Coordinates of C-alpha atoms in Angstrom, one line a residue:
X122 CA -70.4 -35.2 50.6
X123 CA -69.8 -32.3 53.0
X124 CA -66.8 -32.4 55.3
X125 CA -66.5 -30.6 58.7
X126 CA -63.3 -28.8 59.6
X127 CA -63.9 -29.2 63.4
X128 CA -66.5 -30.4 65.9
X129 CA -67.2 -26.8 66.9
X130 CA -68.2 -25.8 63.4
X131 CA -71.9 -25.1 63.1
X132 CA -72.1 -25.6 59.3
X133 CA -70.5 -28.2 57.1
X134 CA -68.0 -27.1 54.5
X135 CA -68.2 -28.8 51.1
X136 CA -65.3 -29.8 48.8
X137 CA -65.6 -26.6 46.8
X138 CA -65.3 -24.4 49.9
X139 CA -62.4 -26.5 51.1
X140 CA -60.7 -26.2 47.8
X141 CA -61.1 -22.4 48.0
X142 CA -59.6 -22.4 51.4
X143 CA -56.6 -24.3 50.2
X144 CA -56.3 -21.9 47.2
X145 CA -56.2 -19.0 49.7
X146 CA -53.2 -20.4 51.5
X147 CA -50.0 -18.8 49.9
X148 CA -47.7 -21.7 50.7
X149 CA -48.0 -25.3 49.3
X150 CA -50.8 -27.2 51.0
X151 CA -52.1 -30.8 50.5
X152 CA -55.2 -32.4 52.0
X153 CA -55.0 -36.2 52.5
X154 CA -58.0 -38.4 53.2
X155 CA -58.3 -41.2 55.8
X156 CA -57.5 -43.7 53.0
X157 CA -54.1 -42.0 52.6
X158 CA -54.9 -40.6 49.1
X159 CA -54.5 -37.0 48.2
X160 CA -57.9 -35.3 48.1
X161 CA -56.9 -31.9 46.9
X162 CA -54.0 -29.5 46.8
X163 CA -53.5 -25.8 46.0
X164 CA -51.6 -24.4 43.0
X165 CA -48.2 -23.9 44.9
X166 CA -48.3 -27.5 46.0
X167 CA -49.2 -28.6 42.5
X168 CA -46.1 -26.8 41.2
X169 CA -43.9 -28.9 43.6
X170 CA -45.7 -32.3 43.5
X171 CA -47.5 -32.2 40.1
X172 CA -51.1 -33.3 39.4
X173 CA -51.6 -36.1 42.0
X174 CA -55.2 -36.0 43.2
X175 CA -56.3 -39.5 44.0
X176 CA -52.7 -40.7 44.4
X177 CA -51.4 -42.4 47.6
X178 CA -49.3 -39.8 49.3
X179 CA -46.3 -42.1 49.5
X180 CA -45.9 -41.9 45.7
X181 CA -45.3 -38.2 45.7
X182 CA -44.1 -37.5 49.3
X183 CA -41.1 -39.8 49.8
X184 CA -38.9 -38.2 52.5
X185 CA -38.9 -40.1 55.8
X186 CA -39.7 -37.1 58.0
X187 CA -43.0 -35.9 56.5
X188 CA -44.0 -39.5 55.8
X189 CA -43.5 -40.5 59.4
X190 CA -45.6 -37.5 60.6
X191 CA -48.4 -38.2 58.2
X192 CA -48.5 -41.9 59.2
X193 CA -48.6 -40.9 62.9
X194 CA -51.5 -38.4 62.4
X195 CA -53.5 -40.8 60.1
X196 CA -53.1 -43.4 62.9
X197 CA -54.7 -41.1 65.5
X198 CA -51.5 -39.4 66.8
X199 CA -50.7 -35.7 67.2
X200 CA -49.5 -33.5 64.4
X201 CA -46.6 -31.1 64.5
X202 CA -43.7 -29.4 62.6
X203 CA -41.5 -31.3 60.2
X204 CA -38.4 -30.5 58.3
X205 CA -36.8 -32.3 55.4
X206 CA -34.4 -32.0 52.5
X207 CA -35.4 -32.9 48.9
X208 CA -32.7 -33.7 46.4
X209 CA -33.4 -32.2 43.0
X210 CA -31.5 -31.4 39.8
X211 CA -28.8 -28.8 40.4
X212 CA -29.5 -28.2 44.1
X213 CA -31.1 -29.6 47.2
X214 CA -34.3 -27.9 48.6
X215 CA -35.0 -27.7 52.3
X216 CA -38.6 -27.6 53.4
X217 CA -40.3 -26.8 56.7
X218 CA -43.9 -27.9 57.1
X219 CA -46.8 -28.6 59.5
X220 CA -48.9 -31.7 59.6
X221 CA -52.4 -31.2 61.1
X222 CA -55.5 -33.3 61.6
X223 CA -58.8 -31.9 60.1
X224 CA -61.9 -33.6 61.6
X225 CA -64.1 -35.1 58.9
X226 CA -61.4 -34.6 56.2
X227 CA -58.2 -36.4 57.2
X228 CA -54.8 -34.7 57.3
X229 CA -53.3 -31.5 55.8
X230 CA -49.6 -30.9 55.1
X231 CA -48.6 -27.3 54.6
X232 CA -44.9 -26.6 53.8
X233 CA -42.6 -23.9 52.5
X234 CA -39.2 -23.7 50.9
X235 CA -36.7 -22.4 53.4
X236 CA -33.5 -23.0 51.4
X237 CA -32.7 -19.3 51.1
X238 CA -33.1 -18.8 54.8
X239 CA -30.8 -21.8 55.5
X240 CA -28.3 -20.5 53.0
X241 CA -28.4 -17.1 54.7
X242 CA -27.8 -18.7 58.1
X243 CA -24.9 -20.7 56.7
X244 CA -23.4 -17.6 55.2
X245 CA -23.7 -15.8 58.5
X246 CA -21.9 -18.7 60.3
X247 CA -19.2 -18.8 57.6
X248 CA -18.8 -15.0 57.8
X249 CA -18.3 -15.0 61.6
X250 CA -15.9 -18.0 61.2
X251 CA -13.9 -16.2 58.5
X252 CA -13.7 -12.9 60.3
X253 CA -12.5 -14.8 63.5
X254 CA -9.9 -16.6 61.5
X255 CA -8.7 -13.5 59.7
X256 CA -8.3 -11.6 63.0
X257 CA -6.8 -14.5 65.0
X258 CA -3.6 -14.8 62.9
X259 CA -2.4 -11.2 63.3
X260 CA -3.6 -11.1 67.0
X261 CA -1.6 -14.2 67.8
X262 CA 1.4 -12.7 66.1
X263 CA 1.1 -9.4 68.0
X264 CA 0.6 -11.2 71.4
X265 CA 3.7 -13.4 70.7
X266 CA 5.9 -10.5 69.8
X267 CA 4.7 -8.5 72.8
X268 CA 5.7 -11.4 75.0
X269 CA 9.1 -11.7 73.3
X270 CA 9.8 -7.9 73.6
X271 CA 9.0 -8.1 77.3
X272 CA 11.4 -11.1 77.7
X273 CA 14.2 -12.3 75.6
X274 CA 14.4 -9.3 73.2
X275 CA 13.9 -6.7 75.8
X276 CA 17.5 -5.5 75.6
X277 CA 18.2 -6.4 71.9
X278 CA 17.6 -3.2 69.8
X279 CA 18.0 -5.0 66.5
X280 CA 15.4 -7.6 67.4
X281 CA 13.1 -5.0 68.9
X282 CA 13.1 -3.0 65.6
X283 CA 12.5 -6.1 63.6
X284 CA 9.6 -7.2 65.8
X285 CA 8.0 -3.8 65.9
X286 CA 8.1 -3.7 62.1
X287 CA 6.2 -7.0 61.9
X288 CA 3.8 -5.9 64.6
X289 CA 3.1 -2.7 62.6
X290 CA 2.4 -4.8 59.5
X291 CA 0.0 -7.1 61.3
X292 CA -1.8 -4.2 63.0
X293 CA -2.2 -2.5 59.6
X294 CA -3.6 -5.8 58.2
X295 CA -6.2 -5.8 61.0
X296 CA -7.0 -2.2 60.3
X297 CA -7.6 -2.9 56.6
X298 CA -9.8 -5.8 57.5
X299 CA -11.9 -3.7 59.9
X300 CA -12.1 -0.9 57.3
X301 CA -13.3 -3.3 54.6
X302 CA -15.9 -4.9 56.9
X303 CA -17.3 -1.4 57.8
X304 CA -17.3 -0.5 54.1
X305 CA -19.1 -3.8 53.2
X306 CA -21.7 -3.1 55.9
X307 CA -22.4 0.4 54.7
X308 CA -22.7 -0.8 51.1
X309 CA -25.1 -3.6 52.0
X310 CA -27.2 -1.1 54.1
X311 CA -27.6 1.2 51.1
X312 CA -27.9 -1.5 48.4
X313 CA -31.7 -1.0 47.9
X314 CA -31.3 2.8 47.6
X315 CA -30.5 3.7 44.0
X316 CA -28.2 6.8 43.7
X317 CA -29.4 9.7 41.5
X318 CA -26.4 12.1 41.3
X319 CA -24.7 12.3 37.9
X320 CA -21.1 11.3 37.9
X321 CA -18.3 11.6 35.3
X322 CA -16.6 8.2 35.1
X323 CA -13.7 9.5 33.1
X324 CA -12.8 12.0 35.8
X325 CA -13.1 9.4 38.5
X326 CA -10.9 6.9 36.6
X327 CA -8.3 9.6 36.0
X328 CA -8.2 10.4 39.7
X329 CA -7.9 6.8 40.8
X330 CA -5.0 6.2 38.4
X331 CA -3.3 9.3 39.7
X332 CA -3.7 8.0 43.3
X333 CA -2.3 4.5 42.5
X334 CA 0.5 5.6 40.1
X335 CA 3.1 5.5 42.9
X336 CA 2.0 2.0 43.9
X337 CA 2.1 0.9 40.3
X338 CA 5.6 2.3 39.7
X339 CA 6.8 0.5 42.8
X340 CA 5.5 -2.8 41.3
X341 CA 6.9 -2.0 37.9
X342 CA 3.5 -1.6 36.3
X343 CA 2.5 1.1 33.7
X344 CA -1.1 2.5 34.0
X345 CA -2.9 3.5 30.9
X346 CA -6.3 5.2 30.5
X347 CA -8.3 5.0 27.3
X348 CA -11.5 7.0 27.3
X349 CA -13.8 7.0 24.2
X350 CA -15.0 10.5 23.2
X351 CA -18.5 11.7 24.0
X352 CA -18.8 9.5 27.1
X353 CA -22.2 10.3 28.9
X354 CA -22.5 10.7 32.6
X355 CA -24.3 8.0 34.7
X356 CA -26.4 8.2 37.8
X357 CA -24.2 7.0 40.7
X358 CA -22.5 7.5 44.1
X359 CA -19.1 9.1 43.3
X360 CA -17.4 7.8 46.4
X361 CA -18.6 4.2 45.9
X362 CA -17.7 4.1 42.2
X363 CA -14.3 5.5 43.1
X364 CA -13.9 2.6 45.5
X365 CA -14.9 0.1 42.8
X366 CA -12.3 1.5 40.4
X367 CA -9.7 1.7 43.2
X368 CA -10.2 -2.0 44.2
X369 CA -10.2 -3.2 40.6
X370 CA -7.1 -1.3 39.5
X371 CA -5.2 -2.1 42.8
X372 CA -6.0 -5.8 42.3
X373 CA -4.7 -5.6 38.7
X374 CA -1.5 -4.0 39.9
X375 CA -1.0 -6.5 42.7
X376 CA -1.8 -9.7 40.9
X377 CA -1.2 -8.8 37.2
X378 CA 2.2 -7.1 37.8
X379 CA 4.0 -9.8 35.7
X380 CA 2.4 -8.3 32.6
X381 CA 3.9 -4.9 33.2
X382 CA 0.8 -2.9 32.2
X383 CA -2.7 -2.3 33.4
X384 CA -5.1 -0.6 31.0
X385 CA -8.4 1.1 31.9
X386 CA -10.9 1.4 29.0
X387 CA -14.1 3.4 29.1
X388 CA -16.6 2.9 26.3
X389 CA -20.3 3.9 25.7
X390 CA -22.6 0.9 25.2
X391 CA -25.6 1.8 23.0
X392 CA -27.7 -1.1 24.1
X393 CA -26.8 -3.6 26.8
X394 CA -29.1 -6.7 26.8
X395 CA -29.1 -7.1 30.6
X396 CA -29.6 -3.4 31.3
X397 CA -32.2 -3.1 28.6
X398 CA -30.8 0.2 27.6
X399 CA -27.6 2.2 27.1
X400 CA -24.7 2.1 29.5
X401 CA -21.1 2.9 30.1
X402 CA -18.5 0.1 30.2
X403 CA -15.4 0.4 32.4
X404 CA -12.9 -2.4 31.9
X405 CA -9.7 -3.0 33.9
X406 CA -7.3 -5.1 31.9
X407 CA -4.0 -6.6 33.0
X408 CA -1.6 -8.9 31.1
X409 CA -0.5 -10.9 34.1
X410 CA -0.7 -14.6 34.8
X411 CA -4.5 -14.8 34.7
X412 CA -6.9 -16.8 36.8
X413 CA -8.0 -20.4 36.4
X414 CA -11.6 -20.4 35.1
X415 CA -12.6 -22.7 38.0
X416 CA -12.2 -19.8 40.4
X417 CA -14.2 -17.2 38.4
X418 CA -17.7 -18.0 39.7
X419 CA -16.5 -17.6 43.3
X420 CA -14.3 -14.5 43.0
X421 CA -16.9 -12.1 44.5
X422 CA -17.6 -14.3 47.6
X423 CA -16.5 -12.9 50.9
X424 CA -13.0 -14.0 51.9
X425 CA -12.6 -16.2 48.8
X426 CA -9.0 -16.2 47.6
X427 CA -7.4 -17.8 44.6
X428 CA -4.1 -18.0 46.5
X429 CA -4.6 -17.3 50.2
X430 CA -0.9 -17.0 51.1
X431 CA -0.1 -14.6 48.2
X432 CA -3.2 -12.5 48.9
X433 CA -2.3 -12.1 52.6
X434 CA 1.3 -11.3 51.7
X435 CA 0.1 -8.4 49.4
X436 CA -2.3 -7.1 52.1
X437 CA -5.5 -8.4 50.7
X438 CA -8.5 -8.9 53.0
X439 CA -10.6 -11.1 50.7
X440 CA -13.4 -8.6 50.7
X441 CA -12.5 -6.2 47.8
X442 CA -14.5 -7.9 45.1
X443 CA -17.4 -8.6 47.4
X444 CA -17.6 -4.8 48.0
X445 CA -17.3 -4.3 44.2
X446 CA -20.2 -6.7 43.6
X447 CA -22.5 -5.0 46.1
X448 CA -21.8 -1.5 44.8
X449 CA -22.4 -2.5 41.2
X450 CA -25.7 -4.1 42.3
X451 CA -26.7 -0.9 44.1
X452 CA -26.1 0.9 40.8
X453 CA -28.2 -1.7 38.9
X454 CA -25.1 -2.4 36.9
X455 CA -23.3 -5.6 35.8
X456 CA -19.9 -7.1 36.6
X457 CA -18.2 -9.5 34.2
X458 CA -14.9 -11.2 34.7
X459 CA -12.9 -12.9 31.9
X460 CA -9.6 -14.5 32.5
X461 CA -7.4 -17.3 31.2
X462 CA -4.2 -18.7 32.6
X463 CA -1.2 -17.0 31.1
X464 CA -3.2 -14.4 29.2
X465 CA -4.2 -11.9 31.9
X466 CA -7.6 -10.8 33.2
X467 CA -10.4 -8.4 32.3
X468 CA -12.8 -7.0 34.9
X469 CA -15.6 -5.1 33.4
X470 CA -18.5 -3.1 35.0
X471 CA -21.3 -1.7 32.9
X472 CA -23.4 1.0 34.5
X473 CA -26.8 2.2 33.1
X474 CA -27.0 5.7 31.7
X475 CA -30.7 6.0 32.8

């Protein structure tokens, strides 16, 4: 029996045409008849709801928000936008949809998964909150010491020198945070642009170790470089890969100092399953206290710290590994972290040769 989509339509549209129209809609869409049973649905909707033609919509659509909207429209009310959260295995899914009346047919529900958009919005809010928190602490300290230097410590040279030293440390901390934020922003802006220049990883690693040798000696850590012979060059951005190596080695020196040694190993990989081809592995290995496995999945999150107090004491901003992750992603490489409490840590990046 033909069904009309609207009073102003000159020609009726049969079930086949209506089905084709639903199939042309890229988002999940369901048509529900006046008897509250599902008349037809397109392939994206079938992937979410299953094969449910002829079923009462309450059996497959159980969330209160879309159910209330469908009941209202089927009873003669107005349609509109709805939003709901569906609980599933592993994670919740957030949907945004529209319920509309179709004359001669019944009701349609079109919806889309907006979980990633919601997650991005949450990440932006968390990012702003974290940046505000990270800047508030040193700013509060600076303002407090400025007030003290203008008052009680104005004529106390010893106190003034001590306070100025603390103010300098807090100002440098803010400067490092701003520098890392700018670096992260630049890396994210370039993440989709794959570098093409050929770089020598052995040379970059040697340069980074030379730069950090003074810091390592001050911490009582010996730096070692082990490069396999015949190592190929890889396409990459020399400055960014230098930053990756610097961040990883510096972290190993700071947090793995109890082991007394940090070793950097470079090896050729003939066939990496995730890269689907050959690559070069760069591993930064320390013999320190290690990291509890519960922290490993979150290490590359912005501002995530295993030990917040210790990280701040050592000048960490909580952004170093996030920068590493984005740079490795830009180079279509892989980052792997292995660690065990009391047995040190191994941070490995593998970059494709081609």
